[in-house]
Coordinates of C-alpha atoms (C1' of nucleotides) in Angstrom, one line a residue:
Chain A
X22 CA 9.3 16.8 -163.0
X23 CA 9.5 16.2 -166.5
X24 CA 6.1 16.6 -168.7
X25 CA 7.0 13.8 -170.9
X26 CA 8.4 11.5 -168.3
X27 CA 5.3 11.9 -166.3
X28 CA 3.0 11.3 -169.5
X29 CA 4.8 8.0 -169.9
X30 CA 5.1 7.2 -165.8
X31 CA 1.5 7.9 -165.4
X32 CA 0.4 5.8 -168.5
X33 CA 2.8 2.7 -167.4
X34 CA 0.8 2.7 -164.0
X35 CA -2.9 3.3 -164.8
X36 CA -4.9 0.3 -164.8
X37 CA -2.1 -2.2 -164.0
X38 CA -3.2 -2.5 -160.3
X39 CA -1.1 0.0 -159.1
X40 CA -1.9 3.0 -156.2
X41 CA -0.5 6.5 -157.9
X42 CA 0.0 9.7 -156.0
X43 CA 1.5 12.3 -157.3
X44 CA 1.8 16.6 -156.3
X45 CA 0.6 18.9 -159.7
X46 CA -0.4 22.3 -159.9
X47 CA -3.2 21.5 -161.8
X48 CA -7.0 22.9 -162.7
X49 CA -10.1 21.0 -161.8
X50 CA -13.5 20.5 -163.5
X51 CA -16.1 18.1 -162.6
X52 CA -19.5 17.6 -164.5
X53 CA -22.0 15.2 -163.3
X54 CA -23.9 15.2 -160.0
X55 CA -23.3 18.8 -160.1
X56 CA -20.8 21.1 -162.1
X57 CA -17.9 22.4 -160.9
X58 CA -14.6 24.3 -161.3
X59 CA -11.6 24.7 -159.3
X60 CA -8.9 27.4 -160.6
X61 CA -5.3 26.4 -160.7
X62 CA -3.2 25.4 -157.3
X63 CA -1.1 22.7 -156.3
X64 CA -2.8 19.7 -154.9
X65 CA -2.2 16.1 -154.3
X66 CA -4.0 13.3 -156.8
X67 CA -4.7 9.9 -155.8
X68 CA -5.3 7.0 -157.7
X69 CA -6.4 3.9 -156.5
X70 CA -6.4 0.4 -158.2
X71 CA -10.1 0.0 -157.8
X72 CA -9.9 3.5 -160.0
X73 CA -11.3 5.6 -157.2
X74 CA -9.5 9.4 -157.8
X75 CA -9.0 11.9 -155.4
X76 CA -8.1 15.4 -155.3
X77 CA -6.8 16.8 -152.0
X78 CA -6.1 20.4 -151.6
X79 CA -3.4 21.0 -148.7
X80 CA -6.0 21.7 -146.2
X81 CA -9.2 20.0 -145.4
X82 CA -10.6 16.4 -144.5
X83 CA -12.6 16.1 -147.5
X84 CA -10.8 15.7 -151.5
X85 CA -12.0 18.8 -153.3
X86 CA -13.2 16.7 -156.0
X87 CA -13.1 13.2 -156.6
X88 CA -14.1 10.0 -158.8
X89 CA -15.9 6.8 -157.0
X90 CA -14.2 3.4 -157.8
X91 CA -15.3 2.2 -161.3
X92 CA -14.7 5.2 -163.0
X93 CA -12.1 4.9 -166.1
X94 CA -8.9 7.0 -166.3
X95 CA -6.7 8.5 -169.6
X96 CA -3.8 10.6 -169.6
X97 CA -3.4 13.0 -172.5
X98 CA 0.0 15.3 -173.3
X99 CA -0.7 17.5 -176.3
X100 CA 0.4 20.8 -175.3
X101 CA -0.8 19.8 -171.8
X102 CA -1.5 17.0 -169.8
X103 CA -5.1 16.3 -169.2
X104 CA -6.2 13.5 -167.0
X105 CA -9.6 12.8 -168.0
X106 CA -12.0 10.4 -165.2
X107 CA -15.1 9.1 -166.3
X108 CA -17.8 6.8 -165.2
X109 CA -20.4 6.0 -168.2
X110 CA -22.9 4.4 -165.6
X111 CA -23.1 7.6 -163.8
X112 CA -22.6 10.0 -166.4
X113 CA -19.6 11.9 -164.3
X114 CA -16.9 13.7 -166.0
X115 CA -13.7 14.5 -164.4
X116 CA -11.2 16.6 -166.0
X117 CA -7.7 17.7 -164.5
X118 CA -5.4 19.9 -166.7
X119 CA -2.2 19.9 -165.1
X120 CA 0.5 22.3 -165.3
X121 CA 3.2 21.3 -163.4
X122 CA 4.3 18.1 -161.4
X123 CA 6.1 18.0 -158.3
X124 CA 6.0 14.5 -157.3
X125 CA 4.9 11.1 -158.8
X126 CA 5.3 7.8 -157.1
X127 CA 3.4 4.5 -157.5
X128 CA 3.3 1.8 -155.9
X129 CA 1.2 -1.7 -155.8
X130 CA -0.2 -1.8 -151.9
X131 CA -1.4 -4.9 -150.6
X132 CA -4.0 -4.5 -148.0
X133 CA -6.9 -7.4 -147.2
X134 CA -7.7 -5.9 -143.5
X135 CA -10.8 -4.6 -142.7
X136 CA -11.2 -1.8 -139.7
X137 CA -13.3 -3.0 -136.0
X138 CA -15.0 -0.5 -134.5
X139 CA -16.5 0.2 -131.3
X140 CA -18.5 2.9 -129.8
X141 CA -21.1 4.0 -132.7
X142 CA -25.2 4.2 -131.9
X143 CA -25.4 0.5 -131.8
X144 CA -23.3 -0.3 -129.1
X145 CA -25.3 2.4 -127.0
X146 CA -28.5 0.3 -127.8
X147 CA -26.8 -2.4 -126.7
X148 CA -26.0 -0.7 -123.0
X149 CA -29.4 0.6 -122.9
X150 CA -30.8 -3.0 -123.5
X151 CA -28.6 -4.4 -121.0
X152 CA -28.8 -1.3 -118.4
X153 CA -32.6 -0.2 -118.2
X154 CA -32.1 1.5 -115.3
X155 CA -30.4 4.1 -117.5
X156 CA -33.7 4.7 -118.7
X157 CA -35.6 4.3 -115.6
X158 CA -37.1 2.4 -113.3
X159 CA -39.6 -0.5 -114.4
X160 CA -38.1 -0.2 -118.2
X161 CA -38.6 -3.3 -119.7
X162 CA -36.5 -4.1 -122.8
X163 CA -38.4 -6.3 -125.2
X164 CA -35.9 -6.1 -128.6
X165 CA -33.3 -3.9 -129.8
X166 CA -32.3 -2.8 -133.2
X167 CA -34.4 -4.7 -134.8
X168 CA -36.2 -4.0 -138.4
X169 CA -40.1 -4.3 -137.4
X170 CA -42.6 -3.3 -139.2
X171 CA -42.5 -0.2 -136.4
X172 CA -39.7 0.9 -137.6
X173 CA -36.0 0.6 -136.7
X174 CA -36.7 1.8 -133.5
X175 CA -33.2 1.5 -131.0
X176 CA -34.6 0.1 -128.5
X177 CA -38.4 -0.8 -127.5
X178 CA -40.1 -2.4 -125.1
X179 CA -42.3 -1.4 -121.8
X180 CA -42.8 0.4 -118.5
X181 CA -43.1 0.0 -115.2
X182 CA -47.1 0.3 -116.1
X183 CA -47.1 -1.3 -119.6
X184 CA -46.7 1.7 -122.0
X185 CA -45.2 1.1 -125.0
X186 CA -42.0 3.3 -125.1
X187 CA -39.4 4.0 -128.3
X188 CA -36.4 5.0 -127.1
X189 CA -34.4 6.8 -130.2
X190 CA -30.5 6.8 -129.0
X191 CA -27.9 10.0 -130.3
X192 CA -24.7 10.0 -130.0
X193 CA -24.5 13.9 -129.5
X194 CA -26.7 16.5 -129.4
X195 CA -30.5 15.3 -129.9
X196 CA -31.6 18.0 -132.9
X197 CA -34.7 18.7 -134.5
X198 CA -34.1 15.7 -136.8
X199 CA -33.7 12.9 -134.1
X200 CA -37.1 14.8 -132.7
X201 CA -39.1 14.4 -135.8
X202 CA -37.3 10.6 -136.2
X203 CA -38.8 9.5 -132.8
X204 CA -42.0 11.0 -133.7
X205 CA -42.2 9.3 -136.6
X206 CA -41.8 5.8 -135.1
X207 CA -44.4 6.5 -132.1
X208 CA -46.7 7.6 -134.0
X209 CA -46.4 4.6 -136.8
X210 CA -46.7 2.5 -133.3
X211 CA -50.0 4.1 -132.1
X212 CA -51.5 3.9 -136.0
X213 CA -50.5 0.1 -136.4
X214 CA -51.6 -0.9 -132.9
X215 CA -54.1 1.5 -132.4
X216 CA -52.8 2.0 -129.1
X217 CA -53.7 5.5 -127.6
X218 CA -50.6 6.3 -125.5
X219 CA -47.3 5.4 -126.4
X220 CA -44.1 7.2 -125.1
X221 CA -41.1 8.1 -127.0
X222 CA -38.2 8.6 -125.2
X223 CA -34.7 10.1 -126.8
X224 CA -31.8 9.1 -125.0
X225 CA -28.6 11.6 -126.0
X226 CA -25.6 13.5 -123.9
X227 CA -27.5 16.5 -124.4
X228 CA -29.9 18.0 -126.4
X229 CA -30.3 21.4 -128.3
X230 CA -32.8 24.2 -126.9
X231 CA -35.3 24.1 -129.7
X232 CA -35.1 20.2 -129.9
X233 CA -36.0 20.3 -126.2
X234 CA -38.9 22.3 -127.3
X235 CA -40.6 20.4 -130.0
X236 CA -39.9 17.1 -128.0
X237 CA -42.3 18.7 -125.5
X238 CA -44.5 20.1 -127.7
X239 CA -45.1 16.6 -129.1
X240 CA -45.3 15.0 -125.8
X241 CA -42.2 12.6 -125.7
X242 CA -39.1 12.6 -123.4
X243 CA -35.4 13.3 -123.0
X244 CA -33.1 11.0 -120.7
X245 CA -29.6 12.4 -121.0
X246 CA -27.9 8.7 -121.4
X247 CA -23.8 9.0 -122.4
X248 CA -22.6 6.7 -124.9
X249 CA -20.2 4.0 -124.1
X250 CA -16.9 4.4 -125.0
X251 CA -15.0 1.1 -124.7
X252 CA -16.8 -2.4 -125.8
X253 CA -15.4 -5.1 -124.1
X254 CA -14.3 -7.1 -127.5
X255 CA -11.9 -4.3 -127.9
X256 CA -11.0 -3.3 -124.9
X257 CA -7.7 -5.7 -124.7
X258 CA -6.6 -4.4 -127.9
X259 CA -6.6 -1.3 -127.5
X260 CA -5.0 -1.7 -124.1
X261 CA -1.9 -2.9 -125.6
X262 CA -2.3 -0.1 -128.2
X263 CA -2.7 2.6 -126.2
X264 CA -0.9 1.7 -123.0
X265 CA 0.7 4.8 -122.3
X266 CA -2.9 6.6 -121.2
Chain B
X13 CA 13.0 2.3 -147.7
X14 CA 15.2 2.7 -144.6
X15 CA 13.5 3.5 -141.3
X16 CA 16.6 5.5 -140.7
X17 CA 15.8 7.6 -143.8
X18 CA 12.4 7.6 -143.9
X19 CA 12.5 8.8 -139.6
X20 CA 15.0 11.7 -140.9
X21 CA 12.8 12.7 -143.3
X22 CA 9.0 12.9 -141.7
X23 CA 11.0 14.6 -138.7
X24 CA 12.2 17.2 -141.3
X25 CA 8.5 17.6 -142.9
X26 CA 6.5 18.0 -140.1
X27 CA 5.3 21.3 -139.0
X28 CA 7.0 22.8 -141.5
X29 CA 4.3 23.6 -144.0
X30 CA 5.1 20.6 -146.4
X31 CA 2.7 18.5 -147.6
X32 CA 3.8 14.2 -146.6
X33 CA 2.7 11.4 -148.7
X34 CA 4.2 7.8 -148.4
X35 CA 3.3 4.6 -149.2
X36 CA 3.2 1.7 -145.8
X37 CA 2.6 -0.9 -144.3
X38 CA 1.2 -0.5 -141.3
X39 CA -1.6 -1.1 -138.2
X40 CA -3.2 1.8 -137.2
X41 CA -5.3 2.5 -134.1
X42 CA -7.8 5.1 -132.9
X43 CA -9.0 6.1 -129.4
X44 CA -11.6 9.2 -129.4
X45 CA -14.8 9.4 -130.3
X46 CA -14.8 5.2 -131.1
X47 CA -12.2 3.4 -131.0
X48 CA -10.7 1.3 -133.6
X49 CA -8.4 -1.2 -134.7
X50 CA -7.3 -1.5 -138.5
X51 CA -4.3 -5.1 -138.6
X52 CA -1.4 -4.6 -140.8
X53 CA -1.5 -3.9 -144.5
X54 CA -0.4 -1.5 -147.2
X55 CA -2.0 2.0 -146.8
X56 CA -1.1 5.6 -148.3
X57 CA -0.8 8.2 -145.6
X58 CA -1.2 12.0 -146.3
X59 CA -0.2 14.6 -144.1
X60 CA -1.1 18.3 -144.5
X61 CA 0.2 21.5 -143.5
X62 CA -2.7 22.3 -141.7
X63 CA -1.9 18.9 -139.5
X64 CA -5.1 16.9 -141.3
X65 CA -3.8 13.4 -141.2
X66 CA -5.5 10.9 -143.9
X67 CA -5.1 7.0 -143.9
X68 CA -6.3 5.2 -147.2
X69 CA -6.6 1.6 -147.9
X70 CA -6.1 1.1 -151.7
X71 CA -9.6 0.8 -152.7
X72 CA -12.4 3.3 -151.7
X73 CA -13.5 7.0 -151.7
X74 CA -13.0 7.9 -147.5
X75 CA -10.4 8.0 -145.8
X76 CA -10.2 4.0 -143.4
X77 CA -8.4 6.9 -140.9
X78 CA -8.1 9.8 -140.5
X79 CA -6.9 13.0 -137.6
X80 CA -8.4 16.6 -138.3
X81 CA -6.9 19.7 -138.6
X82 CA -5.1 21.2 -135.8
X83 CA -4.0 17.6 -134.5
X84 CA -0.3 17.5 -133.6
X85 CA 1.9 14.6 -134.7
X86 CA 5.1 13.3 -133.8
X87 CA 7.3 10.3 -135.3
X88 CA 9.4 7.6 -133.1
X89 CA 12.0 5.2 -133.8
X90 CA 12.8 2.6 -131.6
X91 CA 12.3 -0.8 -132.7
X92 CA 9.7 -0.2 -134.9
X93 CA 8.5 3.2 -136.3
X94 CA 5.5 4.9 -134.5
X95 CA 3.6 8.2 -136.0
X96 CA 1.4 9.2 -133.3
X97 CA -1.2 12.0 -133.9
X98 CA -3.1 13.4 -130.8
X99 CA -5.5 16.3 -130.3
X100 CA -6.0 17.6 -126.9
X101 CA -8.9 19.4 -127.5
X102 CA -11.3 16.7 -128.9
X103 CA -9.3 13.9 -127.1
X104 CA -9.2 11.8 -129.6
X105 CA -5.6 9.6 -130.7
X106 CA -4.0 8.0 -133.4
X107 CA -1.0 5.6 -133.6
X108 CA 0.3 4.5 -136.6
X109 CA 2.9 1.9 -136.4
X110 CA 5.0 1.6 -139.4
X111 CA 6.2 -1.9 -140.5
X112 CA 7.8 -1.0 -143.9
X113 CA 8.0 2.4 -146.2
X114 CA 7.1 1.7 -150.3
X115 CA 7.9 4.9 -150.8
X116 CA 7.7 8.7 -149.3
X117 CA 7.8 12.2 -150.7
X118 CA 6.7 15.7 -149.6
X119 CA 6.3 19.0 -151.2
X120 CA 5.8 22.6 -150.1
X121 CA 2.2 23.0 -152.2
X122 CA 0.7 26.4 -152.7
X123 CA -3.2 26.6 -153.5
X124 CA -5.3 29.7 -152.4
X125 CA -8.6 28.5 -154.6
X126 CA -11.8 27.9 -153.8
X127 CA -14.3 25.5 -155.6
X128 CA -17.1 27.2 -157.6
X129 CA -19.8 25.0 -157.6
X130 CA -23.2 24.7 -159.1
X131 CA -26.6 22.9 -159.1
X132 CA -26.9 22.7 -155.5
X133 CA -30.2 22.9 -153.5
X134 CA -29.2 26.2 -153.1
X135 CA -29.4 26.6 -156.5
X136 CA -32.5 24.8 -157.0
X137 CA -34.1 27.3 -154.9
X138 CA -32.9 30.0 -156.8
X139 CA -34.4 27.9 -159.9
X140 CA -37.8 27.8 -158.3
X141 CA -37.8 31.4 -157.3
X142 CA -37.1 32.7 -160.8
X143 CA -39.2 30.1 -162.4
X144 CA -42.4 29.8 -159.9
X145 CA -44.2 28.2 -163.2
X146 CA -42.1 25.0 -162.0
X147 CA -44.2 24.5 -159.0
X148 CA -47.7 25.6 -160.2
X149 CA -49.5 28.4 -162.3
X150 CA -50.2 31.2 -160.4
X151 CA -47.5 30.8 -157.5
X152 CA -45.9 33.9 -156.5
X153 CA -42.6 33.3 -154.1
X154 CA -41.8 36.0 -151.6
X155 CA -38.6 35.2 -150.3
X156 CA -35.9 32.5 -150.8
X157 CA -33.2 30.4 -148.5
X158 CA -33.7 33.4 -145.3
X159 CA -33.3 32.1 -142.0
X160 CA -36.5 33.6 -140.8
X161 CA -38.1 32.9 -137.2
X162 CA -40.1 30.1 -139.3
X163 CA -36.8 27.6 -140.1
X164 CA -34.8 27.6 -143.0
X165 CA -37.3 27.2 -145.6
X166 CA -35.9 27.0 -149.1
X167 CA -38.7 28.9 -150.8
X168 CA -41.6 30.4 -149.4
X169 CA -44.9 32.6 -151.1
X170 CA -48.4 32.4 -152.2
X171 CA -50.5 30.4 -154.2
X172 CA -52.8 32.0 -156.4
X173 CA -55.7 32.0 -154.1
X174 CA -53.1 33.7 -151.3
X175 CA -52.8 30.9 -149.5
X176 CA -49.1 30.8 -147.8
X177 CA -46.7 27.6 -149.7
X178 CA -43.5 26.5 -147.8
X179 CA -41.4 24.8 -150.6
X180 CA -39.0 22.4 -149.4
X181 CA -36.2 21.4 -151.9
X182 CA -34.2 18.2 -152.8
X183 CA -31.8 17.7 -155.2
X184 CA -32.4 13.5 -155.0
X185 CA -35.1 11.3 -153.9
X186 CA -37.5 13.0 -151.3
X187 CA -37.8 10.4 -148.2
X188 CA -39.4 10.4 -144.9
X189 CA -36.4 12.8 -143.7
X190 CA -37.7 16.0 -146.2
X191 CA -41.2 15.0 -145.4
X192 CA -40.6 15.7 -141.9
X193 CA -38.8 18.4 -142.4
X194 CA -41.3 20.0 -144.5
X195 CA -44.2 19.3 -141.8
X196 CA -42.0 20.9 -139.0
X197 CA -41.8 24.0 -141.2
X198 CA -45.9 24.1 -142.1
X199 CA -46.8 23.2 -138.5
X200 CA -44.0 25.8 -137.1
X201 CA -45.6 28.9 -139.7
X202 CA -49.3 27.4 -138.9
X203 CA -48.6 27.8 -135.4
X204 CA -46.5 31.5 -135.5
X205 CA -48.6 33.1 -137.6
X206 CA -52.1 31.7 -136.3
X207 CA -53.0 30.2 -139.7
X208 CA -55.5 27.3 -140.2
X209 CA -54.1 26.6 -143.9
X210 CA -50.6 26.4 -145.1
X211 CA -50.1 24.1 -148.1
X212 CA -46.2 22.3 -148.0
X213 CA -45.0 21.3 -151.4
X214 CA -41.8 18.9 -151.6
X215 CA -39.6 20.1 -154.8
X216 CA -37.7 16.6 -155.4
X217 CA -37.2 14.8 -158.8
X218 CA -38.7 11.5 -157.7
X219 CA -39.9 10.2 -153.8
X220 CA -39.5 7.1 -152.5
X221 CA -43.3 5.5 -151.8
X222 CA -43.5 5.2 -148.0
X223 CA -42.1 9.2 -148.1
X224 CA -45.0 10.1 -150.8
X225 CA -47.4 8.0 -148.2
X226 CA -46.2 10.0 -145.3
X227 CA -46.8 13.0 -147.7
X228 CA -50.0 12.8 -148.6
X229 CA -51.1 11.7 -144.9
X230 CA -50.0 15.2 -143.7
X231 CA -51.9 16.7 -146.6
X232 CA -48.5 17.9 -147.7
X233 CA -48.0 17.6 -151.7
X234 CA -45.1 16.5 -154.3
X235 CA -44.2 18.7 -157.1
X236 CA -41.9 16.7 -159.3
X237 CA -38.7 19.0 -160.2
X238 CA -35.4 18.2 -161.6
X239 CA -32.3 20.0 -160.0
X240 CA -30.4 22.8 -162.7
X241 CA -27.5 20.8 -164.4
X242 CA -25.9 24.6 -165.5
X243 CA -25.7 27.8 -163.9
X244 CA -25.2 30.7 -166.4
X245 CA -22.5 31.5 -164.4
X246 CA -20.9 28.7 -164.7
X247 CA -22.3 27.6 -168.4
X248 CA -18.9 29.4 -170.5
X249 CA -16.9 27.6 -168.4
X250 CA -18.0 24.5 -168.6
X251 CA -18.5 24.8 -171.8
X252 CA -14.8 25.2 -172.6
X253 CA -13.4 23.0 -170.3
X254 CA -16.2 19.8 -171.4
X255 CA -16.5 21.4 -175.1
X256 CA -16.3 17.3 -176.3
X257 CA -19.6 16.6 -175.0
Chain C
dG11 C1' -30.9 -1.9 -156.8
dG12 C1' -33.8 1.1 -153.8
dG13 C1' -35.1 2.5 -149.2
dG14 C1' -33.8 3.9 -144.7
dA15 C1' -30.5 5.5 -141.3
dG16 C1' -25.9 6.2 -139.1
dA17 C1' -21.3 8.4 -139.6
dG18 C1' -15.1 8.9 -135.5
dA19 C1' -19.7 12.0 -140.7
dT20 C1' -17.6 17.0 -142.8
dG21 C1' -18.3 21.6 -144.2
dC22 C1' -21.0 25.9 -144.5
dC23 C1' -23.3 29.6 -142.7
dG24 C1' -25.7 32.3 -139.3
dC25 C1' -26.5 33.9 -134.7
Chain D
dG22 C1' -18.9 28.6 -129.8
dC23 C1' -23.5 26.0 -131.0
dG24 C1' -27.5 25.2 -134.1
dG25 C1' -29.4 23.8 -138.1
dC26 C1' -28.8 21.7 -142.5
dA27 C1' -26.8 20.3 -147.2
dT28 C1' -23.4 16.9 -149.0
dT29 C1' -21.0 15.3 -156.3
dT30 C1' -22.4 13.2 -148.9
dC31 C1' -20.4 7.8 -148.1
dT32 C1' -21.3 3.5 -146.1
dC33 C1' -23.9 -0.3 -144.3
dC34 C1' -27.8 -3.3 -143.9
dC35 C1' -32.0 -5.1 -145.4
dC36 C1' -35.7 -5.8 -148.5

DNA sequence: GGGGAGAGATGCCGC
DNA sequence: GCGGCATTTCTCCCC
């Protein structure tokens, strides 16, 4: 594709409310939160309306380098094209020198939805609240979730002898850090009741070797609890949706 | 865009070491490690050669969906169009059905580079090592980011009355996360190498209050340091490619 | 706007 | 492969 007709292309679009993507062998420097440089290769660029920029090698999850939404964008052709990025506020500097285009398209996308989701930590909260019994016997739930001054401990409440337990939940593996978390919240229980025993109980598909460890160490428990996978709310939907399993 | 073209096309790409990009509208849904339902409206999809599948809504910096590398993916036309990514291996599965194509395009992109970045915590380590004036007169670091038997502690030495000094490093606000962190690793050399004192210093340019409380409860202390903005390394570089600033 | 914590976190490196 | 941990983390929620 045609430097010039790019330059002009590019221009037209930027800052009219328009989504850009186009495919440049280009060079990449970024300055701000950190500095960095990527040497020349072909990669895709996207621009969206709120000005957030991407740049997507063609491997990976992640953009290689990128500018949040409220950055400002200019295209420059001198003997080059530079596309420069910039966000004031949070002194970043983006600059992309490109040397050849291989696509460019644009396009003004209308989108208003927003995503549901169900199966994250919360939901498993929920189950545990609802299903003690996955904890143990004589578990009794007394809030969930909730921002106390304790903490934002999952789920709390008592036992079958009227200990105070924390119960942290994972998702996956319990690590060293969901270890130390629960730690933190029993002890800032037994400081601000000034009760003596309190237990703390992480509830997780599994847990790693060493996390197992320290948990001991430290007194507190694992209860391997599995995280639910369908919510109810969604379950109809994605029913239709995915009928064919 | 015709569905008729547009079904020709994608069938062409895929698996075939192109990069895709078009412009849709669409609903997508996702069944694996949650399960999610996004309703109908204009998204940019981009597929990869290495089968990483990204949907993004027109405003925002991640992707709203999204399949990882080494998915497999597969177009249908019957009524309506349907791309349909699965991967075995993590079970996880996403549908995309396509209402309407703004616009498509794909591109055989060739890119072998590999970011160079700098001012990490990595980097802030290395800072600290060759600078122990930064933390405190008389500090003399033995060793620097190792994976010893004692955790992964950023920088490690002696204080000037030989006292062992874990460093911990962070490149933002220190919070009750690094504090933690830090007391694992003072608690875990205290306990390894039969030592009543170890001091724990958190290398951070500002902490958040309750995580300089925690802190200072432990006995653990703040040293206020400020990440490197430039590597030498990297300095000419950016020097040239930001000479305007 | 800052603090705190999850995320369908991802990616990196080491064992 | 798993474990441990940083990330230009991002995002959400609450204060």
């Amino acid at each position: 594709m045609d430097k010039d007709d790019f330059f002009e292309k590019i221009k037209g679009n930027l800052n009219n409310g328009s989504t850009i993507v186009f495919a440049a062998n280009c060079e990449v420097a970024y300055s701000g939160r950190a500095e960095s440089h990527l040497p020349g290769g072909d990669r895709i660029i996207l621009i969206k309306p709120d000005n957030t920029l991407l740049v997507h090698q063609p491997s990976g999850t992640t953009p290689i380098n990128y500018m949040k939404g409220g950055s400002s964008h200019a295209i420059y052709l001198k003997d080059d094209l530079l596309l420069e990025s910039r966000n004031l506020l949070t002194k970043e500097y983006l600059k992309i020198f490109i040397k050849k285009v291989h696509f460019f398209n644009t396009h003004k996308l209308d989108d208003a939805e927003k995503i549901s989701l169900a199966g994250s930590e919360k939901d498993m909260s929920e189950m545990i609240y609802k299903n003690p019994l996955l904890i143990e016997l004589g578990f009794k739930p007394l809030s969930m979730e909730e921002h106390t001054k304790y903490g934002f401990i999952d789920v709390f409440g008592y036992d079958k002898e009227n200990v105070f337990v924390a119960v942290e939940c994972k998702r996956y593996t319990g690590d060293l850090n969901a270890v130390t978390q629960l730690r933190r919240y029993v002890e800032k229980i037994k400081k601000l009741k000034g009760l003596e025993k309190v237990r703390g109980i992480l509830a997780c598909p599994k847990i790693s070797p060493n996390a197992l460890k320290m948990l001991h160490d430290w007194n507190l428990e694992y209860k391997s609890v599995h995280p639910p996978k369908h919510l109810e709310k969604y379950k109809k939907d994605q029913k239709k949706l995915f009928h064919y399993e």
